[in-house]
Short mmCIF file of C-alpha atoms in Angstrom, two decimals:
data_model
loop_
_atom_site.label_atom_id
_atom_site.label_comp_id
_atom_site.label_asym_id
_atom_site.label_seq_id
_atom_site.Cartn_x
_atom_site.Cartn_y
_atom_site.Cartn_z
CA MET M 1495 16.15 2.65 25.30
CA LYS M 1496 14.98 -0.47 23.46
CA THR M 1497 15.58 0.33 19.81
CA ILE M 1498 15.07 -1.40 16.46
CA TRP M 1499 16.93 -0.19 13.38
CA ILE M 1500 15.51 -0.71 9.90
CA THR M 1501 18.23 0.16 7.46
CA GLU M 1502 19.01 0.38 3.77
CA LEU M 1503 22.27 2.25 4.39
CA ASP M 1504 25.82 1.12 4.97
CA CYS M 1505 26.65 2.53 8.36
CA PRO M 1506 27.59 1.04 11.70
CA LEU M 1507 24.76 0.54 14.17
CA PRO M 1508 24.92 0.11 17.94
CA ALA M 1509 25.69 -3.43 19.06
CA GLY M 1510 22.91 -5.11 20.98
CA ASP M 1511 20.00 -3.38 19.26
CA ALA M 1512 17.62 -5.26 16.97
CA VAL M 1513 18.40 -4.65 13.30
CA LEU M 1514 16.45 -5.35 10.13
CA ASP M 1515 18.93 -4.89 7.31
CA LEU M 1516 17.00 -4.53 4.07
CA LYS M 1517 20.19 -4.73 2.03
CA ARG M 1518 20.83 -8.25 3.19
CA ARG M 1519 17.37 -9.52 3.86
CA LYS M 1520 14.80 -9.77 1.10
CA ILE M 1521 11.32 -8.94 2.32
CA ARG M 1522 8.69 -11.03 0.63
CA PRO M 1523 5.81 -8.94 -0.74
CA CYS M 1524 2.43 -8.91 0.95
CA THR M 1525 0.17 -11.33 -0.91
CA GLY M 1526 -3.04 -9.49 -0.05
CA CYS M 1527 -4.52 -12.62 1.55
CA TRP M 1528 -5.86 -10.82 4.66
CA ALA M 1529 -4.92 -13.83 6.83
CA CYS M 1530 -3.40 -11.37 9.32
CA TRP M 1531 -6.83 -9.82 9.73
CA VAL M 1532 -9.31 -12.69 9.38
CA ARG M 1533 -7.53 -16.05 9.86
CA THR M 1534 -4.65 -15.57 12.26
CA PRO M 1535 -5.32 -12.08 13.64
CA GLY M 1536 -2.13 -10.11 14.12
CA ARG M 1537 0.10 -12.71 12.43
CA CYS M 1538 1.22 -12.75 8.82
CA ALA M 1539 0.78 -16.08 7.03
CA GLN M 1540 4.36 -15.73 5.80
CA ARG M 1541 6.48 -16.32 8.89
CA ASP M 1542 9.69 -14.68 7.70
CA LEU M 1543 9.14 -11.42 9.60
CA ASP M 1544 8.06 -12.78 12.99
CA ASP M 1545 11.27 -11.57 14.63
CA PHE M 1546 10.74 -8.09 13.20
CA TYR M 1547 7.16 -7.86 14.45
CA ARG M 1548 8.20 -8.87 17.97
CA SER M 1549 11.14 -6.46 18.06
CA PHE M 1550 9.10 -3.59 16.61
CA VAL M 1551 6.09 -3.98 18.88
CA ASN M 1552 8.22 -4.19 22.01
CA ALA M 1553 10.64 -1.40 21.09
CA GLU M 1554 10.44 2.11 22.52
CA ARG M 1555 12.10 3.56 19.43
CA ALA M 1556 12.26 2.48 15.77
CA VAL M 1557 14.83 4.16 13.56
CA PHE M 1558 14.36 3.89 9.80
CA LEU M 1559 17.36 4.61 7.58
CA PRO M 1560 15.90 4.57 4.06
CA ARG M 1561 17.68 4.97 0.75
CA PRO M 1562 15.12 6.52 -1.63
CA ARG M 1563 14.95 5.16 -5.14
CA CYS M 1564 13.74 7.13 -8.15
CA GLY M 1565 12.32 9.78 -5.85
CA PHE M 1566 10.35 7.53 -3.51
CA VAL M 1567 10.74 4.71 -1.01
CA SER M 1568 12.39 1.61 -2.44
CA GLY M 1569 10.42 -1.49 -3.37
CA ASP M 1570 12.07 -3.28 -0.43
CA LEU M 1571 10.93 -0.71 2.11
CA LYS M 1572 7.50 -0.60 0.50
CA ASN M 1573 7.24 -4.37 0.89
CA LEU M 1574 8.00 -3.92 4.59
CA PHE M 1575 5.31 -1.25 4.99
CA ASP M 1576 2.82 -3.52 3.20
CA ARG M 1577 3.76 -6.31 5.59
CA MET M 1578 3.12 -4.08 8.63
CA ILE M 1579 -0.66 -4.25 8.32
CA PRO M 1580 -0.90 -7.02 10.96
CA LEU M 1581 -0.08 -4.23 13.43
CA ALA M 1582 -3.48 -2.66 12.72
CA LEU M 1583 -7.04 -3.97 12.94
CA PRO M 1584 -9.01 -4.25 9.70
CA TYR M 1585 -11.84 -2.07 11.01
CA ILE M 1586 -12.06 1.50 9.90
CA SER M 1587 -12.80 4.34 12.30
CA TYR M 1588 -13.92 7.78 11.10
CA GLN M 1589 -13.36 9.67 14.33
CA THR M 1590 -10.83 12.02 12.74
CA GLY M 1591 -13.13 12.79 9.82
CA GLU M 1592 -11.39 10.37 7.47
CA SER M 1593 -10.86 6.61 7.22
CA MET M 1594 -8.30 5.32 9.69
CA HIS M 1595 -7.54 1.74 10.66
CA ALA M 1596 -8.25 1.02 14.32
CA PRO M 1597 -5.04 0.20 16.21
CA ARG M 1598 -4.31 -3.36 17.28
CA TYR M 1599 -1.67 -2.34 19.80
CA ALA M 1600 -2.23 0.35 22.41
CA ARG M 1601 1.29 1.65 21.86
CA LEU M 1602 3.83 1.39 19.08
CA PRO M 1603 7.40 2.72 19.20
CA GLY M 1604 8.26 6.30 18.47
CA VAL M 1605 9.67 6.48 14.94
CA GLU M 1606 12.71 8.37 13.74
CA VAL M 1607 13.55 8.53 10.03
CA ARG M 1608 17.02 9.55 8.86
CA TYR M 1609 17.03 9.25 5.08
CA GLU M 1610 19.75 9.47 2.49
CA ASP M 1611 19.09 12.76 0.73
CA ALA M 1612 19.80 11.96 -2.91
CA PHE M 1613 16.70 13.58 -4.39
CA GLU M 1614 17.05 15.38 -7.67
CA ARG M 1615 13.87 17.38 -7.26
CA GLN M 1616 12.37 19.14 -4.28
CA GLU M 1617 8.90 17.82 -5.16
CA ASP M 1618 10.19 14.23 -4.81
CA ARG M 1619 11.70 15.02 -1.40
CA GLN M 1620 8.43 16.61 -0.33
CA LEU M 1621 6.34 13.66 -1.48
CA PHE M 1622 8.73 11.21 0.19
CA CYS M 1623 8.51 13.05 3.53
CA GLU M 1624 4.76 13.63 3.40
CA TYR M 1625 4.25 9.98 2.48
CA LEU M 1626 6.28 8.75 5.46
CA GLU M 1627 4.38 11.09 7.77
CA ARG M 1628 1.15 9.58 6.47
CA VAL M 1629 2.32 5.97 6.80
CA PHE M 1630 3.30 6.26 10.46
CA TYR M 1631 0.21 8.33 11.24
CA GLN M 1632 -1.93 5.57 9.74
CA PHE M 1633 -0.09 2.89 11.73
CA GLY M 1634 -0.41 4.92 14.94
CA ALA M 1635 3.35 5.08 15.51
CA PRO M 1636 4.34 8.64 16.51
CA LEU M 1637 6.84 10.13 14.09
CA LEU M 1638 9.38 11.96 16.25
CA ARG M 1639 12.00 12.83 13.70
CA LEU M 1640 12.18 12.98 9.91
CA GLU M 1641 15.31 14.45 8.40
CA PRO M 1642 18.25 13.68 6.11
CA ILE M 1643 21.05 11.73 7.65
CA GLY M 1644 23.91 14.07 8.46
CA LYS M 1645 27.65 13.62 8.53
CA GLY M 1646 27.36 12.35 12.08
CA GLY M 1647 25.67 9.18 10.79
CA PRO M 1648 22.52 7.62 12.18
CA GLN M 1649 23.41 8.44 15.77
CA GLY M 1650 24.41 12.03 15.00
CA MET P 1217 3.74 -0.08 -31.29
CA LYS P 1218 2.98 -2.03 -28.15
CA GLU P 1219 0.11 -1.26 -25.85
CA VAL P 1220 0.00 -3.00 -22.51
CA ILE P 1221 -2.03 -3.12 -19.31
CA VAL P 1222 -0.13 -3.84 -16.11
CA ASN P 1223 -2.02 -5.38 -13.22
CA GLY P 1224 -0.24 -4.30 -10.03
CA SER P 1225 -2.15 -6.50 -7.62
CA PRO P 1226 -0.28 -9.16 -5.66
CA ARG P 1227 -3.47 -11.20 -6.03
CA GLY P 1228 -3.08 -11.22 -9.80
CA ARG P 1229 -6.01 -12.67 -11.70
CA ALA P 1230 -7.91 -13.40 -8.47
CA GLY P 1231 -8.14 -9.84 -7.19
CA ASN P 1232 -10.41 -6.84 -7.52
CA THR P 1233 -7.93 -5.10 -9.80
CA GLU P 1234 -8.45 -7.79 -12.44
CA ILE P 1235 -12.18 -7.13 -12.32
CA PHE P 1236 -11.48 -3.44 -12.94
CA ILE P 1237 -9.32 -4.36 -15.94
CA ARG P 1238 -11.91 -6.71 -17.46
CA ARG P 1239 -14.64 -4.08 -17.21
CA PHE P 1240 -12.41 -1.42 -18.73
CA LEU P 1241 -11.55 -3.75 -21.60
CA LYS P 1242 -15.22 -4.54 -22.14
CA GLY P 1243 -15.85 -0.83 -22.62
CA LEU P 1244 -12.75 -0.47 -24.76
CA GLY P 1245 -14.09 -3.09 -27.12
CA ARG P 1246 -10.79 -4.82 -27.78
CA GLU P 1247 -8.26 -6.89 -25.91
CA LEU P 1248 -4.93 -5.60 -24.66
CA PRO P 1249 -2.22 -7.84 -23.28
CA VAL P 1250 -2.20 -7.83 -19.47
CA ARG P 1251 1.03 -8.24 -17.53
CA TYR P 1252 1.20 -9.07 -13.83
CA ALA P 1253 3.75 -7.04 -11.88
CA ALA P 1254 3.74 -9.27 -8.80
CA GLN P 1255 4.13 -12.51 -10.72
CA GLU P 1256 6.87 -11.50 -13.15
CA ASP P 1257 10.54 -10.63 -12.98
CA ALA P 1258 10.59 -6.88 -12.33
CA GLU P 1259 13.73 -6.17 -14.35
CA GLN P 1260 12.56 -8.07 -17.41
CA LEU P 1261 9.11 -6.52 -17.32
CA ALA P 1262 10.62 -3.04 -16.87
CA GLN P 1263 12.74 -3.54 -19.98
CA GLU P 1264 9.77 -4.70 -22.02
CA LEU P 1265 7.62 -1.77 -20.90
CA GLN P 1266 10.34 0.64 -21.99
CA THR P 1267 9.58 -0.19 -25.62
CA CYS P 1268 5.81 0.31 -25.31
CA SER P 1269 3.84 3.21 -26.66
CA LEU P 1270 1.06 2.85 -24.08
CA VAL P 1271 1.15 1.51 -20.51
CA LEU P 1272 -2.02 1.48 -18.44
CA LEU P 1273 -1.27 0.57 -14.84
CA PHE P 1274 -4.17 -0.73 -12.76
CA THR P 1275 -3.21 -1.15 -9.13
CA PRO P 1276 -4.66 -1.54 -5.66
CA LEU P 1277 -3.71 0.95 -2.98
CA TYR P 1278 -1.37 -0.61 -0.41
CA VAL P 1279 -0.43 1.55 2.58
CA HIS P 1280 -1.24 4.79 0.73
CA ALA P 1281 0.86 3.97 -2.34
CA VAL P 1282 1.37 1.14 -4.81
CA PRO P 1283 2.19 -2.40 -3.61
CA GLY P 1284 5.87 -3.24 -3.10
CA PRO P 1285 6.24 -5.21 -6.37
CA VAL P 1286 4.85 -2.26 -8.36
CA GLN P 1287 7.24 0.08 -6.57
CA GLU P 1288 10.07 -2.30 -7.46
CA LEU P 1289 8.93 -2.27 -11.10
CA LEU P 1290 8.71 1.54 -11.20
CA GLY P 1291 12.16 1.80 -9.64
CA ARG P 1292 13.60 -0.35 -12.42
CA MET P 1293 11.85 1.38 -15.31
CA ARG P 1294 13.94 3.66 -17.47
CA PRO P 1295 12.60 6.44 -19.73
CA PHE P 1296 10.57 5.21 -22.67
CA ALA P 1297 12.54 4.40 -25.79
CA GLN P 1298 10.26 6.33 -28.11
CA PRO P 1299 8.90 9.85 -27.73
CA GLY P 1300 5.16 10.16 -27.33
CA ALA P 1301 4.75 7.12 -25.09
CA ARG P 1302 1.70 7.41 -22.88
CA MET P 1303 0.92 6.26 -19.36
CA GLY P 1304 -2.40 6.12 -17.54
CA PHE P 1305 -3.21 4.92 -14.06
CA VAL P 1306 -6.20 3.41 -12.26
CA VAL P 1307 -5.98 3.02 -8.48
CA GLN P 1308 -8.60 1.16 -6.44
CA SER P 1309 -8.70 1.08 -2.67
CA GLY P 1310 -10.73 -0.17 0.26
CA PHE P 1311 -11.00 3.24 1.88
CA VAL P 1312 -14.25 4.98 1.10
CA GLU P 1313 -12.79 8.33 0.10
CA ALA P 1314 -10.59 8.76 -2.96
CA ALA P 1315 -8.38 11.29 -1.13
CA GLN P 1316 -6.70 8.39 0.65
CA SER P 1317 -5.01 7.63 -2.68
CA ARG P 1318 -3.56 11.13 -3.10
CA TYR P 1319 0.00 10.08 -2.33
CA ALA P 1320 -0.26 7.25 -4.87
CA VAL P 1321 -1.55 9.71 -7.48
CA ARG P 1322 1.36 12.08 -6.87
CA LEU P 1323 3.80 9.18 -6.99
CA LEU P 1324 2.43 7.79 -10.26
CA GLU P 1325 2.30 11.17 -11.96
CA ALA P 1326 5.88 11.89 -10.86
CA GLN P 1327 7.03 8.50 -12.17
CA GLY P 1328 5.28 9.14 -15.47
CA ARG P 1329 7.16 12.44 -15.80
CA ARG P 1330 10.44 10.77 -14.89
CA LEU P 1331 9.88 8.19 -17.62
CA GLY P 1332 9.10 10.88 -20.17
CA ALA P 1333 5.54 9.70 -20.74
CA GLU P 1334 2.52 11.73 -21.66
CA ASN P 1335 0.26 11.48 -18.62
CA LEU P 1336 -3.25 10.32 -19.52
CA GLY P 1337 -4.43 10.85 -15.96
CA CYS P 1338 -5.10 8.86 -12.84
CA ALA P 1339 -8.54 7.47 -12.06
CA VAL P 1340 -9.12 6.60 -8.42
CA ARG P 1341 -11.90 4.49 -6.95
CA GLY P 1342 -12.48 4.05 -3.24
CA ASN P 1343 -14.68 1.59 -1.33
CA ALA P 1344 -13.66 -1.22 -3.68
CA ALA P 1345 -12.47 -3.87 -1.20
CA GLY P 1346 -15.68 -5.87 -1.59
CA THR P 1347 -15.85 -5.75 -5.40
CA ALA P 1348 -15.20 -9.48 -5.89
CA MET P 1349 -17.85 -10.37 -3.30
CA MET P 1350 -20.62 -8.08 -4.50
CA GLY P 1351 -21.45 -9.59 -7.87
CA GLU P 1352 -22.92 -7.99 -10.96
CA LYS P 1353 -25.85 -6.29 -9.26
CA GLY P 1354 -23.92 -4.87 -6.32
CA ASN P 1355 -21.28 -3.51 -8.67
CA ALA P 1356 -23.64 -2.19 -11.34
CA ALA P 1357 -22.73 1.49 -10.87
CA LEU P 1358 -18.99 0.79 -10.68
CA PHE P 1359 -19.02 -1.48 -13.74
CA GLN P 1360 -20.94 1.11 -15.73
CA LEU P 1361 -18.30 3.72 -14.93
CA LEU P 1362 -15.40 1.41 -15.76
CA GLU P 1363 -16.96 0.43 -19.06
CA ARG P 1364 -17.58 4.10 -19.81
CA LEU P 1365 -13.93 4.83 -19.00
CA GLY P 1366 -12.90 2.13 -21.50
CA ALA P 1367 -15.36 3.27 -24.17
CA ALA P 1368 -14.21 6.88 -23.92
CA PHE P 1369 -10.61 5.71 -24.08
CA ALA P 1370 -11.38 3.88 -27.32
CA GLU P 1371 -12.77 7.10 -28.77
CA THR P 1372 -10.29 9.68 -27.53
CA GLY P 1373 -7.20 7.76 -26.42
CA GLY P 1374 -7.47 9.33 -22.97
CA PHE P 1375 -9.39 9.17 -19.70
CA ASP P 1376 -12.71 11.02 -19.73
CA PRO P 1377 -12.50 13.65 -16.95
CA GLN P 1378 -16.21 13.33 -16.06
CA THR P 1379 -15.91 9.58 -15.61
CA VAL P 1380 -12.71 9.99 -13.60
CA LYS P 1381 -14.51 12.48 -11.37
CA ALA P 1382 -17.49 10.16 -10.90
CA LEU P 1383 -15.22 7.22 -10.02
CA GLY P 1384 -13.40 9.36 -7.46
CA THR P 1385 -16.50 10.48 -5.60
CA PRO P 1386 -16.53 11.00 -2.68
CA TYR P 1387 -13.12 12.59 -2.67
CA ARG P 1388 -13.37 13.40 1.03
CA LEU P 1389 -16.04 12.61 3.58
CA THR P 1390 -18.25 15.43 4.79
CA LYS P 1391 -18.37 15.93 8.53
CA ARG P 1392 -21.87 14.49 8.58
CA GLN P 1393 -20.81 11.40 6.57
CA ALA P 1394 -17.84 10.79 8.86
CA MET P 1395 -20.01 11.10 11.96
CA GLY P 1396 -22.56 8.68 10.55
CA MET P 1397 -19.91 6.13 9.60
CA GLU P 1398 -18.21 6.50 12.98
CA LEU P 1399 -21.54 5.75 14.62
CA LEU P 1400 -21.87 2.57 12.50
CA TYR P 1401 -18.32 1.63 13.48
CA ARG P 1402 -19.03 2.10 17.19
CA LEU P 1403 -22.27 0.14 16.95
CA ARG P 1404 -20.20 -2.66 15.32
CA ILE P 1405 -22.37 -2.46 12.18
CA GLY P 1406 -19.39 -1.17 10.19
CA ARG P 1407 -17.43 -4.29 11.16
CA VAL P 1408 -19.97 -6.87 9.96
CA MET P 1409 -17.99 -7.94 6.88
CA TRP P 1410 -14.89 -8.51 8.98
CA TYR P 1411 -16.80 -10.32 11.75
CA TRP P 1412 -18.35 -12.59 9.13
CA MET P 1413 -14.91 -13.52 7.70
CA LEU P 1414 -13.45 -14.01 11.19
CA LEU P 1415 -16.35 -16.33 12.06
CA GLN P 1416 -15.91 -18.27 8.82
CA ASN P 1417 -12.28 -18.84 9.80
CA ARG P 1418 -13.06 -19.64 13.45
CA ALA P 1419 -10.89 -16.72 14.44
CA PHE P 1420 -13.52 -14.42 15.93
CA ARG P 1421 -12.42 -14.86 19.54
CA ARG P 1422 -8.85 -13.94 18.56
CA ARG P 1423 -9.85 -10.89 16.53
CA ARG P 1424 -8.04 -8.42 18.81
CA ALA P 1425 -5.01 -10.67 19.42
CA ARG P 1426 -1.68 -8.92 20.07
CA PRO P 1427 0.61 -11.86 19.40
CA TRP P 1428 3.94 -10.04 19.53
CA LEU P 1429 3.66 -8.27 22.87
CA GLY P 1430 6.30 -9.35 25.38
CA ASP P 1431 9.39 -11.48 24.96
CA ALA P 1432 9.36 -14.76 23.07
CA PRO P 1433 9.41 -17.89 25.26
CA PRO P 1434 13.05 -19.00 25.59
CA ASP P 1435 12.49 -22.38 23.94
CA SER P 1436 10.46 -21.04 21.04
CA GLY P 1437 13.34 -20.14 18.77
CA GLY P 1438 11.92 -16.62 18.54
CA GLN P 1439 8.48 -17.86 17.56
CA ALA P 1440 5.48 -17.03 19.70
CA LYS P 1441 3.17 -19.82 20.83
CA LYS P 1442 0.25 -20.63 18.58
#
């Protein structure tokens, strides 16, 4: 299965799969320029994530391995989410009864999230999980799995 | 005793968030220093904010929460140095309904608690993407509310609940509203602003482009063709 790993954790990953290692690669923040919607549709004006977009869009599975910080996603992972808006169209549909971006791609990979469970409070864990559910719902990428990473590691 | 406004927008002084701040300050009747989260060193700014007695964070909604640089700043902030420090939040988003910001509200309130701040509340405003384009007349109702929020803050030191409620209306769309807006979307009327910008940029024909589908050409170095 064609898989992309997006990781903030130190753990071995399968050779041959695409990997975006947020510990080693600094993701530039979204500048809010909307070029990806109105100038170069589908492409971010910053070109540093082109390889990620291609791997993500063509993958069957995307596995996120986040390390929460202060009870929420890290600034690095948040920068990546902000930079994923080229995967959606700017138009808003209301078919579900609320505002939802129309999808740019007919299909995005199924998402699995295996997070490091270092939360001090249950309410932080709950917000973290509900937030991730919302993010992938908004992007139109089906969330297949959302759970703490076990002793078996990311492939356990 | 330091009182500071933080602008969380990556667009800094050029964005809608700055307009929100200026209107709030107009109502407040005095200037407060404004810091720019996306343009400053997060660690240094976090340390400076730790010594403040009041931090008002104005931020756009990015992917249902605060923009990455604001998240980075929050992650670096440590509990306030002095007891009684206060934090208030204003979130503006492009989505029509304020409920789209509910995760951001929960996040900001949780961060305020973590930092030991008294929470002054979180005002949310939807349908604000076009603020910079709509001018004084088109924004009259919004500006009135923001100035009222500032004026009430000057009087009470907190956010006026009635003004917060008015800013955050509608919280959710009624079924009838959603059906009407879906009809406008399907008739393309709801896309006019985007079509206009795409035309201005000569990008209209490429509006539904899916540039990353398929493998990269072998001689492209991983880059797709333009």
